[in-house]
Protein backbone atom coordinates (compact mmCIF):
# COMPACT_ATOMS: atom_id res chain seq x y z
CA UNK A 1 0.00 0.00 0.00
CA UNK A 2 2.80 2.42 0.86
CA UNK A 3 3.94 2.33 -2.78
CA UNK A 4 0.52 3.40 -4.06
CA UNK A 5 -0.09 7.08 -4.70
CA UNK A 6 -3.49 8.77 -4.70
CA UNK A 7 -3.56 11.68 -7.13
CA UNK A 8 -6.11 13.96 -8.76
CA UNK A 9 -5.99 13.58 -12.52
CA UNK A 10 -7.29 15.84 -15.27
CA UNK A 11 -5.27 14.27 -18.08
CA UNK A 12 -7.53 12.86 -20.75
CA UNK A 13 -5.26 9.88 -21.49
CA UNK A 14 -5.25 8.86 -17.84
CA UNK A 15 -8.97 9.40 -17.52
CA UNK A 16 -9.52 7.16 -20.57
CA UNK A 17 -7.47 4.41 -18.87
CA UNK A 18 -9.51 4.85 -15.70
CA UNK A 19 -12.70 4.57 -17.78
CA UNK A 20 -11.41 1.24 -19.11
CA UNK A 21 -10.99 0.04 -15.54
CA UNK A 22 -14.59 1.02 -14.78
CA UNK A 23 -15.81 -0.62 -18.00
CA UNK A 24 -14.21 -3.85 -16.80
CA UNK A 25 -16.05 -3.79 -13.48
CA UNK A 26 -17.12 -7.24 -12.39
CA UNK A 27 -20.22 -6.18 -10.50
CA UNK A 28 -23.11 -5.58 -12.87
CA UNK A 29 -22.97 -1.81 -12.91
CA UNK A 30 -24.73 0.14 -15.66
CA UNK A 31 -22.65 0.96 -18.73
CA UNK A 32 -20.39 3.91 -18.12
CA UNK A 33 -21.14 7.18 -19.90
CA UNK A 34 -17.54 8.22 -20.55
CA UNK A 35 -18.31 11.89 -21.08
CA UNK A 36 -20.23 12.11 -17.80
CA UNK A 37 -17.28 10.42 -16.07
CA UNK A 38 -14.79 12.86 -17.65
CA UNK A 39 -16.97 15.74 -16.41
CA UNK A 40 -16.62 14.64 -12.77
CA UNK A 41 -15.72 17.38 -10.29
CA UNK A 42 -12.64 15.37 -9.34
CA UNK A 43 -11.22 12.03 -10.40
CA UNK A 44 -8.68 10.38 -8.08
CA UNK A 45 -6.37 7.70 -9.41
CA UNK A 46 -4.45 5.06 -7.48
CA UNK A 47 -1.09 4.61 -9.17
CA UNK A 48 1.81 2.26 -8.60
CA UNK A 49 5.34 3.65 -8.54
CA UNK A 50 5.63 2.47 -12.16
CA UNK A 51 2.65 4.68 -13.02
CA UNK A 52 0.15 1.88 -13.58
CA UNK A 53 -3.42 2.93 -12.79
CA UNK A 54 -4.82 0.28 -10.45
CA UNK A 55 -7.84 2.10 -9.08
CA UNK A 56 -10.01 5.14 -9.50
CA UNK A 57 -12.83 6.98 -7.83
CA UNK A 58 -14.61 10.28 -8.35
CA UNK A 59 -16.63 13.08 -6.91
CA UNK A 60 -19.35 13.20 -9.55
CA UNK A 61 -20.40 16.26 -11.52
CA UNK A 62 -23.79 16.44 -9.83
CA UNK A 63 -27.13 16.95 -11.47
CA UNK A 64 -30.66 18.04 -10.66
CA UNK A 65 -31.69 20.81 -8.37
CA UNK A 66 -29.50 20.13 -5.35
CA UNK A 67 -26.80 22.62 -4.45
CA UNK A 68 -23.90 21.47 -6.59
CA UNK A 69 -21.48 23.72 -4.75
CA UNK A 70 -21.76 22.23 -1.29
CA UNK A 71 -23.24 18.77 -1.95
CA UNK A 72 -20.95 16.14 -3.50
CA UNK A 73 -21.76 12.63 -4.69
CA UNK A 74 -19.16 9.87 -4.65
CA UNK A 75 -19.03 7.39 -7.50
CA UNK A 76 -17.00 5.41 -10.03
CA UNK A 77 -15.03 3.47 -7.42
CA UNK A 78 -13.11 0.53 -8.77
CA UNK A 79 -9.90 -1.25 -7.83
CA UNK A 80 -8.16 -3.68 -10.17
CA UNK A 81 -8.98 -7.26 -9.09
CA UNK A 82 -5.23 -7.94 -8.68
CA UNK A 83 -4.85 -5.15 -6.13
CA UNK A 84 -7.84 -5.65 -3.85
CA UNK A 85 -7.86 -5.98 -0.04
CA UNK A 86 -4.80 -3.77 0.33
CA UNK A 87 -6.65 -0.63 1.42
CA UNK A 88 -6.63 1.05 -1.99
CA UNK A 89 -10.40 1.75 -2.02
CA UNK A 90 -10.01 3.19 1.46
CA UNK A 91 -7.13 5.39 0.27
CA UNK A 92 -9.21 6.60 -2.68
CA UNK A 93 -12.12 7.45 -0.39
CA UNK A 94 -9.91 9.25 2.15
CA UNK A 95 -8.43 11.29 -0.69
CA UNK A 96 -11.90 12.12 -2.01
CA UNK A 97 -12.88 13.42 1.44
CA UNK A 98 -9.74 15.59 1.52
CA UNK A 99 -10.44 16.95 -1.98
CA UNK A 100 -14.12 17.54 -1.14
CA UNK A 101 -13.11 19.69 1.83
CA UNK A 102 -10.77 21.68 -0.39
CA UNK A 103 -13.61 22.21 -2.88
CA UNK A 104 -15.83 23.63 -0.12
CA UNK A 105 -18.22 20.67 -0.14
CA UNK A 106 -20.10 20.41 3.17
CA UNK A 107 -21.75 17.01 2.70
CA UNK A 108 -20.80 13.94 0.69
CA UNK A 109 -23.25 11.21 -0.16
CA UNK A 110 -23.19 7.88 -1.97
CA UNK A 111 -25.69 5.27 -3.08
CA UNK A 112 -24.71 1.61 -2.86
CA UNK A 113 -26.59 -1.48 -3.97
CA UNK A 114 -27.64 -3.52 -0.92
CA UNK A 115 -25.58 -6.54 -2.01
CA UNK A 116 -22.34 -4.56 -2.40
CA UNK A 117 -21.05 -5.21 1.11
CA UNK A 118 -17.41 -4.40 0.30
CA UNK A 119 -18.35 -0.92 -0.88
CA UNK A 120 -20.58 -0.35 2.16
CA UNK A 121 -17.74 -1.41 4.47
CA UNK A 122 -15.46 1.00 2.64
CA UNK A 123 -17.81 3.94 3.28
CA UNK A 124 -18.49 3.09 6.93
CA UNK A 125 -14.77 2.73 7.57
CA UNK A 126 -14.24 6.23 6.18
CA UNK A 127 -16.78 7.62 8.65
CA UNK A 128 -19.91 7.66 6.48
CA UNK A 129 -23.29 7.04 8.09
CA UNK A 130 -25.93 4.77 6.63
CA UNK A 131 -29.07 6.85 6.16
CA UNK A 132 -31.86 4.77 4.55
CA UNK A 133 -32.64 2.14 1.93
CA UNK A 134 -34.66 3.15 -1.13
CA UNK A 135 -35.85 1.22 -4.14
CA UNK A 136 -33.87 1.87 -7.30
CA UNK A 137 -35.31 4.66 -9.42
CA UNK A 138 -34.83 2.39 -12.44
CA UNK A 139 -37.79 0.27 -11.33
CA UNK A 140 -35.68 -2.88 -11.13
CA UNK A 141 -36.80 -3.62 -7.55
CA UNK A 142 -33.17 -3.35 -6.39
CA UNK A 143 -32.59 -1.92 -2.93
CA UNK A 144 -30.09 0.90 -2.76
CA UNK A 145 -28.55 2.18 0.47
CA UNK A 146 -28.01 5.92 0.89
CA UNK A 147 -24.99 7.06 2.92
CA UNK A 148 -23.63 10.46 3.89
CA UNK A 149 -20.73 12.17 5.57
CA UNK A 150 -21.18 15.71 6.91
CA UNK A 151 -18.00 17.73 6.46
CA UNK A 152 -19.18 20.83 8.26
CA UNK A 153 -20.85 21.13 11.66
CA UNK A 154 -23.91 23.13 10.67
CA UNK A 155 -25.17 21.02 7.80
CA UNK A 156 -28.80 19.81 7.85
CA UNK A 157 -28.07 16.30 6.59
CA UNK A 158 -31.66 15.08 6.95
CA UNK A 159 -33.10 17.89 4.81
CA UNK A 160 -30.40 17.52 2.17
CA UNK A 161 -30.80 13.74 1.94
CA UNK A 162 -34.58 14.11 1.67
CA UNK A 163 -34.16 16.55 -1.22
CA UNK A 164 -31.72 14.15 -2.92
CA UNK A 165 -33.95 11.06 -2.79
CA UNK A 166 -36.85 13.02 -4.25
CA UNK A 167 -39.87 10.80 -4.86
CA UNK A 168 -38.09 7.44 -4.64
CA UNK A 169 -39.89 4.83 -2.56
CA UNK A 170 -38.34 3.87 0.76
CA UNK A 171 -37.55 0.16 1.06
CA UNK A 172 -39.01 -1.53 4.11
C1 LIG B 1 -15.31 -2.40 -3.69
C2 LIG B 1 -13.82 -2.29 -4.06
C3 LIG B 1 -13.58 -0.93 -4.71
C4 LIG B 1 -12.98 -2.45 -2.79
O1 LIG B 1 -11.62 -2.23 -3.12
P1 LIG B 1 -10.42 -2.66 -2.17
O2 LIG B 1 -9.24 -1.82 -2.53
O3 LIG B 1 -10.27 -4.12 -2.19
O4 LIG B 1 -10.94 -2.23 -0.73
P2 LIG B 1 -10.03 -1.97 0.54
O5 LIG B 1 -8.87 -2.90 0.52
O6 LIG B 1 -9.75 -0.53 0.70
O7 LIG B 1 -11.03 -2.43 1.65
C5 LIG B 1 -11.54 -1.57 2.62
C6 LIG B 1 -12.47 -2.36 3.51
O8 LIG B 1 -13.64 -2.71 2.77
C7 LIG B 1 -14.03 -4.00 3.16
N1 LIG B 1 -13.92 -4.89 2.04
C8 LIG B 1 -13.23 -4.73 0.89
N2 LIG B 1 -13.41 -5.76 0.05
C9 LIG B 1 -14.24 -6.61 0.71
C10 LIG B 1 -14.81 -7.86 0.38
N3 LIG B 1 -14.57 -8.45 -0.80
N4 LIG B 1 -15.64 -8.44 1.27
C11 LIG B 1 -15.89 -7.85 2.46
N5 LIG B 1 -15.38 -6.66 2.83
C12 LIG B 1 -14.56 -6.05 1.97
C13 LIG B 1 -13.17 -4.39 4.30
O9 LIG B 1 -13.72 -3.87 5.48
C14 LIG B 1 -11.90 -3.70 3.96
O10 LIG B 1 -11.08 -3.56 5.04
P3 LIG B 1 -10.12 -4.80 5.46
O11 LIG B 1 -9.40 -5.29 4.24
O12 LIG B 1 -9.23 -4.17 6.51
O13 LIG B 1 -11.04 -5.84 6.03
C15 LIG B 1 -13.40 -3.43 -5.05
O14 LIG B 1 -13.80 -4.67 -4.50
C16 LIG B 1 -14.03 -3.26 -6.43
O15 LIG B 1 -13.48 -2.59 -7.30
N6 LIG B 1 -15.21 -3.89 -6.65
C17 LIG B 1 -15.90 -3.84 -7.93
C18 LIG B 1 -16.45 -2.47 -8.22
C19 LIG B 1 -17.39 -1.95 -7.17
O16 LIG B 1 -18.14 -2.69 -6.55
N7 LIG B 1 -17.33 -0.62 -6.97
C20 LIG B 1 -18.17 0.07 -6.03
C21 LIG B 1 -19.49 0.37 -6.65
S1 LIG B 1 -20.46 1.38 -5.58
mmCIF file of C-alpha atoms and ligand atoms in Angstrom:
data_model
loop_
_atom_site.group_PDB
_atom_site.id
_atom_site.type_symbol
_atom_site.label_atom_id
_atom_site.label_comp_id
_atom_site.label_asym_id
_atom_site.label_seq_id
_atom_site.Cartn_x
_atom_site.Cartn_y
_atom_site.Cartn_z
ATOM 1 C CA UNK A 1 0.000 0.000 0.000
ATOM 2 C CA UNK A 2 2.799 2.422 0.861
ATOM 3 C CA UNK A 3 3.940 2.328 -2.776
ATOM 4 C CA UNK A 4 0.521 3.397 -4.063
ATOM 5 C CA UNK A 5 -0.085 7.081 -4.702
ATOM 6 C CA UNK A 6 -3.488 8.767 -4.699
ATOM 7 C CA UNK A 7 -3.559 11.680 -7.134
ATOM 8 C CA UNK A 8 -6.110 13.964 -8.760
ATOM 9 C CA UNK A 9 -5.989 13.582 -12.525
ATOM 10 C CA UNK A 10 -7.291 15.844 -15.266
ATOM 11 C CA UNK A 11 -5.271 14.270 -18.079
ATOM 12 C CA UNK A 12 -7.533 12.855 -20.755
ATOM 13 C CA UNK A 13 -5.259 9.885 -21.489
ATOM 14 C CA UNK A 14 -5.246 8.856 -17.842
ATOM 15 C CA UNK A 15 -8.975 9.395 -17.519
ATOM 16 C CA UNK A 16 -9.516 7.164 -20.570
ATOM 17 C CA UNK A 17 -7.470 4.406 -18.869
ATOM 18 C CA UNK A 18 -9.510 4.847 -15.700
ATOM 19 C CA UNK A 19 -12.696 4.569 -17.783
ATOM 20 C CA UNK A 20 -11.410 1.243 -19.106
ATOM 21 C CA UNK A 21 -10.987 0.038 -15.543
ATOM 22 C CA UNK A 22 -14.587 1.022 -14.780
ATOM 23 C CA UNK A 23 -15.814 -0.623 -17.997
ATOM 24 C CA UNK A 24 -14.213 -3.855 -16.798
ATOM 25 C CA UNK A 25 -16.053 -3.788 -13.475
ATOM 26 C CA UNK A 26 -17.115 -7.235 -12.389
ATOM 27 C CA UNK A 27 -20.220 -6.181 -10.495
ATOM 28 C CA UNK A 28 -23.114 -5.583 -12.871
ATOM 29 C CA UNK A 29 -22.965 -1.808 -12.911
ATOM 30 C CA UNK A 30 -24.727 0.138 -15.658
ATOM 31 C CA UNK A 31 -22.648 0.961 -18.731
ATOM 32 C CA UNK A 32 -20.386 3.912 -18.122
ATOM 33 C CA UNK A 33 -21.144 7.176 -19.903
ATOM 34 C CA UNK A 34 -17.545 8.217 -20.550
ATOM 35 C CA UNK A 35 -18.313 11.889 -21.076
ATOM 36 C CA UNK A 36 -20.231 12.113 -17.796
ATOM 37 C CA UNK A 37 -17.284 10.422 -16.068
ATOM 38 C CA UNK A 38 -14.791 12.862 -17.654
ATOM 39 C CA UNK A 39 -16.974 15.743 -16.414
ATOM 40 C CA UNK A 40 -16.623 14.644 -12.772
ATOM 41 C CA UNK A 41 -15.717 17.380 -10.293
ATOM 42 C CA UNK A 42 -12.644 15.371 -9.336
ATOM 43 C CA UNK A 43 -11.216 12.031 -10.396
ATOM 44 C CA UNK A 44 -8.684 10.380 -8.080
ATOM 45 C CA UNK A 45 -6.373 7.701 -9.408
ATOM 46 C CA UNK A 46 -4.453 5.056 -7.477
ATOM 47 C CA UNK A 47 -1.088 4.612 -9.173
ATOM 48 C CA UNK A 48 1.805 2.258 -8.598
ATOM 49 C CA UNK A 49 5.345 3.647 -8.542
ATOM 50 C CA UNK A 50 5.628 2.472 -12.163
ATOM 51 C CA UNK A 51 2.649 4.681 -13.021
ATOM 52 C CA UNK A 52 0.146 1.883 -13.577
ATOM 53 C CA UNK A 53 -3.423 2.928 -12.792
ATOM 54 C CA UNK A 54 -4.821 0.276 -10.446
ATOM 55 C CA UNK A 55 -7.836 2.096 -9.077
ATOM 56 C CA UNK A 56 -10.008 5.138 -9.502
ATOM 57 C CA UNK A 57 -12.828 6.984 -7.825
ATOM 58 C CA UNK A 58 -14.609 10.278 -8.348
ATOM 59 C CA UNK A 59 -16.631 13.079 -6.908
ATOM 60 C CA UNK A 60 -19.345 13.199 -9.548
ATOM 61 C CA UNK A 61 -20.399 16.264 -11.521
ATOM 62 C CA UNK A 62 -23.788 16.443 -9.833
ATOM 63 C CA UNK A 63 -27.131 16.948 -11.470
ATOM 64 C CA UNK A 64 -30.657 18.042 -10.658
ATOM 65 C CA UNK A 65 -31.687 20.815 -8.369
ATOM 66 C CA UNK A 66 -29.497 20.133 -5.345
ATOM 67 C CA UNK A 67 -26.803 22.624 -4.451
ATOM 68 C CA UNK A 68 -23.895 21.465 -6.593
ATOM 69 C CA UNK A 69 -21.483 23.715 -4.749
ATOM 70 C CA UNK A 70 -21.763 22.233 -1.290
ATOM 71 C CA UNK A 71 -23.237 18.767 -1.954
ATOM 72 C CA UNK A 72 -20.948 16.139 -3.496
ATOM 73 C CA UNK A 73 -21.757 12.631 -4.687
ATOM 74 C CA UNK A 74 -19.160 9.871 -4.649
ATOM 75 C CA UNK A 75 -19.035 7.389 -7.497
ATOM 76 C CA UNK A 76 -17.000 5.414 -10.032
ATOM 77 C CA UNK A 77 -15.029 3.474 -7.415
ATOM 78 C CA UNK A 78 -13.105 0.526 -8.771
ATOM 79 C CA UNK A 79 -9.896 -1.246 -7.833
ATOM 80 C CA UNK A 80 -8.162 -3.682 -10.173
ATOM 81 C CA UNK A 81 -8.980 -7.264 -9.090
ATOM 82 C CA UNK A 82 -5.230 -7.944 -8.684
ATOM 83 C CA UNK A 83 -4.848 -5.146 -6.130
ATOM 84 C CA UNK A 84 -7.838 -5.645 -3.848
ATOM 85 C CA UNK A 85 -7.855 -5.979 -0.043
ATOM 86 C CA UNK A 86 -4.804 -3.773 0.333
ATOM 87 C CA UNK A 87 -6.653 -0.632 1.420
ATOM 88 C CA UNK A 88 -6.635 1.049 -1.995
ATOM 89 C CA UNK A 89 -10.397 1.745 -2.023
ATOM 90 C CA UNK A 90 -10.013 3.194 1.464
ATOM 91 C CA UNK A 91 -7.126 5.389 0.270
ATOM 92 C CA UNK A 92 -9.207 6.602 -2.679
ATOM 93 C CA UNK A 93 -12.118 7.447 -0.390
ATOM 94 C CA UNK A 94 -9.905 9.252 2.148
ATOM 95 C CA UNK A 95 -8.427 11.285 -0.692
ATOM 96 C CA UNK A 96 -11.901 12.122 -2.010
ATOM 97 C CA UNK A 97 -12.877 13.419 1.440
ATOM 98 C CA UNK A 98 -9.744 15.590 1.523
ATOM 99 C CA UNK A 99 -10.438 16.950 -1.978
ATOM 100 C CA UNK A 100 -14.125 17.537 -1.138
ATOM 101 C CA UNK A 101 -13.111 19.695 1.834
ATOM 102 C CA UNK A 102 -10.766 21.682 -0.388
ATOM 103 C CA UNK A 103 -13.615 22.205 -2.879
ATOM 104 C CA UNK A 104 -15.833 23.633 -0.123
ATOM 105 C CA UNK A 105 -18.217 20.666 -0.136
ATOM 106 C CA UNK A 106 -20.103 20.412 3.169
ATOM 107 C CA UNK A 107 -21.751 17.013 2.696
ATOM 108 C CA UNK A 108 -20.796 13.945 0.688
ATOM 109 C CA UNK A 109 -23.246 11.207 -0.155
ATOM 110 C CA UNK A 110 -23.186 7.884 -1.974
ATOM 111 C CA UNK A 111 -25.690 5.268 -3.081
ATOM 112 C CA UNK A 112 -24.710 1.609 -2.860
ATOM 113 C CA UNK A 113 -26.591 -1.478 -3.974
ATOM 114 C CA UNK A 114 -27.642 -3.517 -0.923
ATOM 115 C CA UNK A 115 -25.577 -6.538 -2.012
ATOM 116 C CA UNK A 116 -22.337 -4.564 -2.403
ATOM 117 C CA UNK A 117 -21.052 -5.209 1.106
ATOM 118 C CA UNK A 118 -17.414 -4.403 0.303
ATOM 119 C CA UNK A 119 -18.351 -0.925 -0.879
ATOM 120 C CA UNK A 120 -20.580 -0.354 2.159
ATOM 121 C CA UNK A 121 -17.740 -1.409 4.475
ATOM 122 C CA UNK A 122 -15.462 0.999 2.643
ATOM 123 C CA UNK A 123 -17.812 3.943 3.279
ATOM 124 C CA UNK A 124 -18.492 3.089 6.927
ATOM 125 C CA UNK A 125 -14.766 2.730 7.571
ATOM 126 C CA UNK A 126 -14.240 6.235 6.180
ATOM 127 C CA UNK A 127 -16.784 7.621 8.652
ATOM 128 C CA UNK A 128 -19.912 7.661 6.484
ATOM 129 C CA UNK A 129 -23.294 7.042 8.085
ATOM 130 C CA UNK A 130 -25.927 4.768 6.635
ATOM 131 C CA UNK A 131 -29.068 6.852 6.156
ATOM 132 C CA UNK A 132 -31.864 4.768 4.555
ATOM 133 C CA UNK A 133 -32.639 2.145 1.933
ATOM 134 C CA UNK A 134 -34.659 3.152 -1.126
ATOM 135 C CA UNK A 135 -35.850 1.218 -4.140
ATOM 136 C CA UNK A 136 -33.867 1.870 -7.299
ATOM 137 C CA UNK A 137 -35.305 4.662 -9.423
ATOM 138 C CA UNK A 138 -34.830 2.392 -12.441
ATOM 139 C CA UNK A 139 -37.789 0.269 -11.334
ATOM 140 C CA UNK A 140 -35.682 -2.883 -11.126
ATOM 141 C CA UNK A 141 -36.803 -3.624 -7.551
ATOM 142 C CA UNK A 142 -33.172 -3.346 -6.391
ATOM 143 C CA UNK A 143 -32.593 -1.919 -2.928
ATOM 144 C CA UNK A 144 -30.088 0.902 -2.764
ATOM 145 C CA UNK A 145 -28.551 2.178 0.466
ATOM 146 C CA UNK A 146 -28.006 5.917 0.889
ATOM 147 C CA UNK A 147 -24.994 7.057 2.917
ATOM 148 C CA UNK A 148 -23.631 10.456 3.893
ATOM 149 C CA UNK A 149 -20.728 12.168 5.573
ATOM 150 C CA UNK A 150 -21.183 15.707 6.911
ATOM 151 C CA UNK A 151 -18.001 17.735 6.456
ATOM 152 C CA UNK A 152 -19.183 20.828 8.263
ATOM 153 C CA UNK A 153 -20.853 21.129 11.662
ATOM 154 C CA UNK A 154 -23.909 23.126 10.674
ATOM 155 C CA UNK A 155 -25.168 21.018 7.803
ATOM 156 C CA UNK A 156 -28.796 19.814 7.854
ATOM 157 C CA UNK A 157 -28.074 16.296 6.588
ATOM 158 C CA UNK A 158 -31.658 15.077 6.951
ATOM 159 C CA UNK A 159 -33.102 17.891 4.812
ATOM 160 C CA UNK A 160 -30.402 17.515 2.166
ATOM 161 C CA UNK A 161 -30.801 13.741 1.941
ATOM 162 C CA UNK A 162 -34.581 14.113 1.670
ATOM 163 C CA UNK A 163 -34.163 16.548 -1.224
ATOM 164 C CA UNK A 164 -31.722 14.154 -2.916
ATOM 165 C CA UNK A 165 -33.951 11.059 -2.786
ATOM 166 C CA UNK A 166 -36.854 13.015 -4.246
ATOM 167 C CA UNK A 167 -39.867 10.799 -4.860
ATOM 168 C CA UNK A 168 -38.095 7.443 -4.641
ATOM 169 C CA UNK A 169 -39.891 4.826 -2.560
ATOM 170 C CA UNK A 170 -38.338 3.867 0.759
ATOM 171 C CA UNK A 171 -37.548 0.159 1.058
ATOM 172 C CA UNK A 172 -39.009 -1.527 4.111
HETATM 173 C C1 LIG B 1 -15.308 -2.397 -3.691
HETATM 174 C C2 LIG B 1 -13.823 -2.292 -4.061
HETATM 175 C C3 LIG B 1 -13.583 -0.931 -4.708
HETATM 176 C C4 LIG B 1 -12.977 -2.450 -2.788
HETATM 177 O O1 LIG B 1 -11.622 -2.231 -3.124
HETATM 178 P P1 LIG B 1 -10.423 -2.658 -2.169
HETATM 179 O O2 LIG B 1 -9.245 -1.824 -2.533
HETATM 180 O O3 LIG B 1 -10.265 -4.121 -2.189
HETATM 181 O O4 LIG B 1 -10.945 -2.233 -0.733
HETATM 182 P P2 LIG B 1 -10.031 -1.974 0.542
HETATM 183 O O5 LIG B 1 -8.870 -2.902 0.518
HETATM 184 O O6 LIG B 1 -9.754 -0.533 0.705
HETATM 185 O O7 LIG B 1 -11.032 -2.435 1.651
HETATM 186 C C5 LIG B 1 -11.537 -1.566 2.619
HETATM 187 C C6 LIG B 1 -12.466 -2.358 3.506
HETATM 188 O O8 LIG B 1 -13.639 -2.706 2.770
HETATM 189 C C7 LIG B 1 -14.030 -4.005 3.157
HETATM 190 N N1 LIG B 1 -13.919 -4.892 2.037
HETATM 191 C C8 LIG B 1 -13.227 -4.728 0.886
HETATM 192 N N2 LIG B 1 -13.415 -5.761 0.053
HETATM 193 C C9 LIG B 1 -14.240 -6.606 0.710
HETATM 194 C C10 LIG B 1 -14.806 -7.858 0.382
HETATM 195 N N3 LIG B 1 -14.569 -8.451 -0.797
HETATM 196 N N4 LIG B 1 -15.641 -8.437 1.275
HETATM 197 C C11 LIG B 1 -15.894 -7.849 2.464
HETATM 198 N N5 LIG B 1 -15.382 -6.659 2.832
HETATM 199 C C12 LIG B 1 -14.565 -6.052 1.968
HETATM 200 C C13 LIG B 1 -13.173 -4.392 4.298
HETATM 201 O O9 LIG B 1 -13.723 -3.868 5.479
HETATM 202 C C14 LIG B 1 -11.901 -3.697 3.958
HETATM 203 O O10 LIG B 1 -11.080 -3.559 5.036
HETATM 204 P P3 LIG B 1 -10.123 -4.803 5.464
HETATM 205 O O11 LIG B 1 -9.399 -5.289 4.244
HETATM 206 O O12 LIG B 1 -9.226 -4.170 6.509
HETATM 207 O O13 LIG B 1 -11.040 -5.844 6.027
HETATM 208 C C15 LIG B 1 -13.402 -3.426 -5.049
HETATM 209 O O14 LIG B 1 -13.796 -4.673 -4.502
HETATM 210 C C16 LIG B 1 -14.033 -3.261 -6.427
HETATM 211 O O15 LIG B 1 -13.478 -2.594 -7.305
HETATM 212 N N6 LIG B 1 -15.210 -3.888 -6.654
HETATM 213 C C17 LIG B 1 -15.903 -3.839 -7.928
HETATM 214 C C18 LIG B 1 -16.453 -2.466 -8.219
HETATM 215 C C19 LIG B 1 -17.390 -1.946 -7.170
HETATM 216 O O16 LIG B 1 -18.144 -2.692 -6.548
HETATM 217 N N7 LIG B 1 -17.329 -0.622 -6.969
HETATM 218 C C20 LIG B 1 -18.167 0.072 -6.033
HETATM 219 C C21 LIG B 1 -19.494 0.374 -6.649
HETATM 220 S S1 LIG B 1 -20.463 1.382 -5.582
#
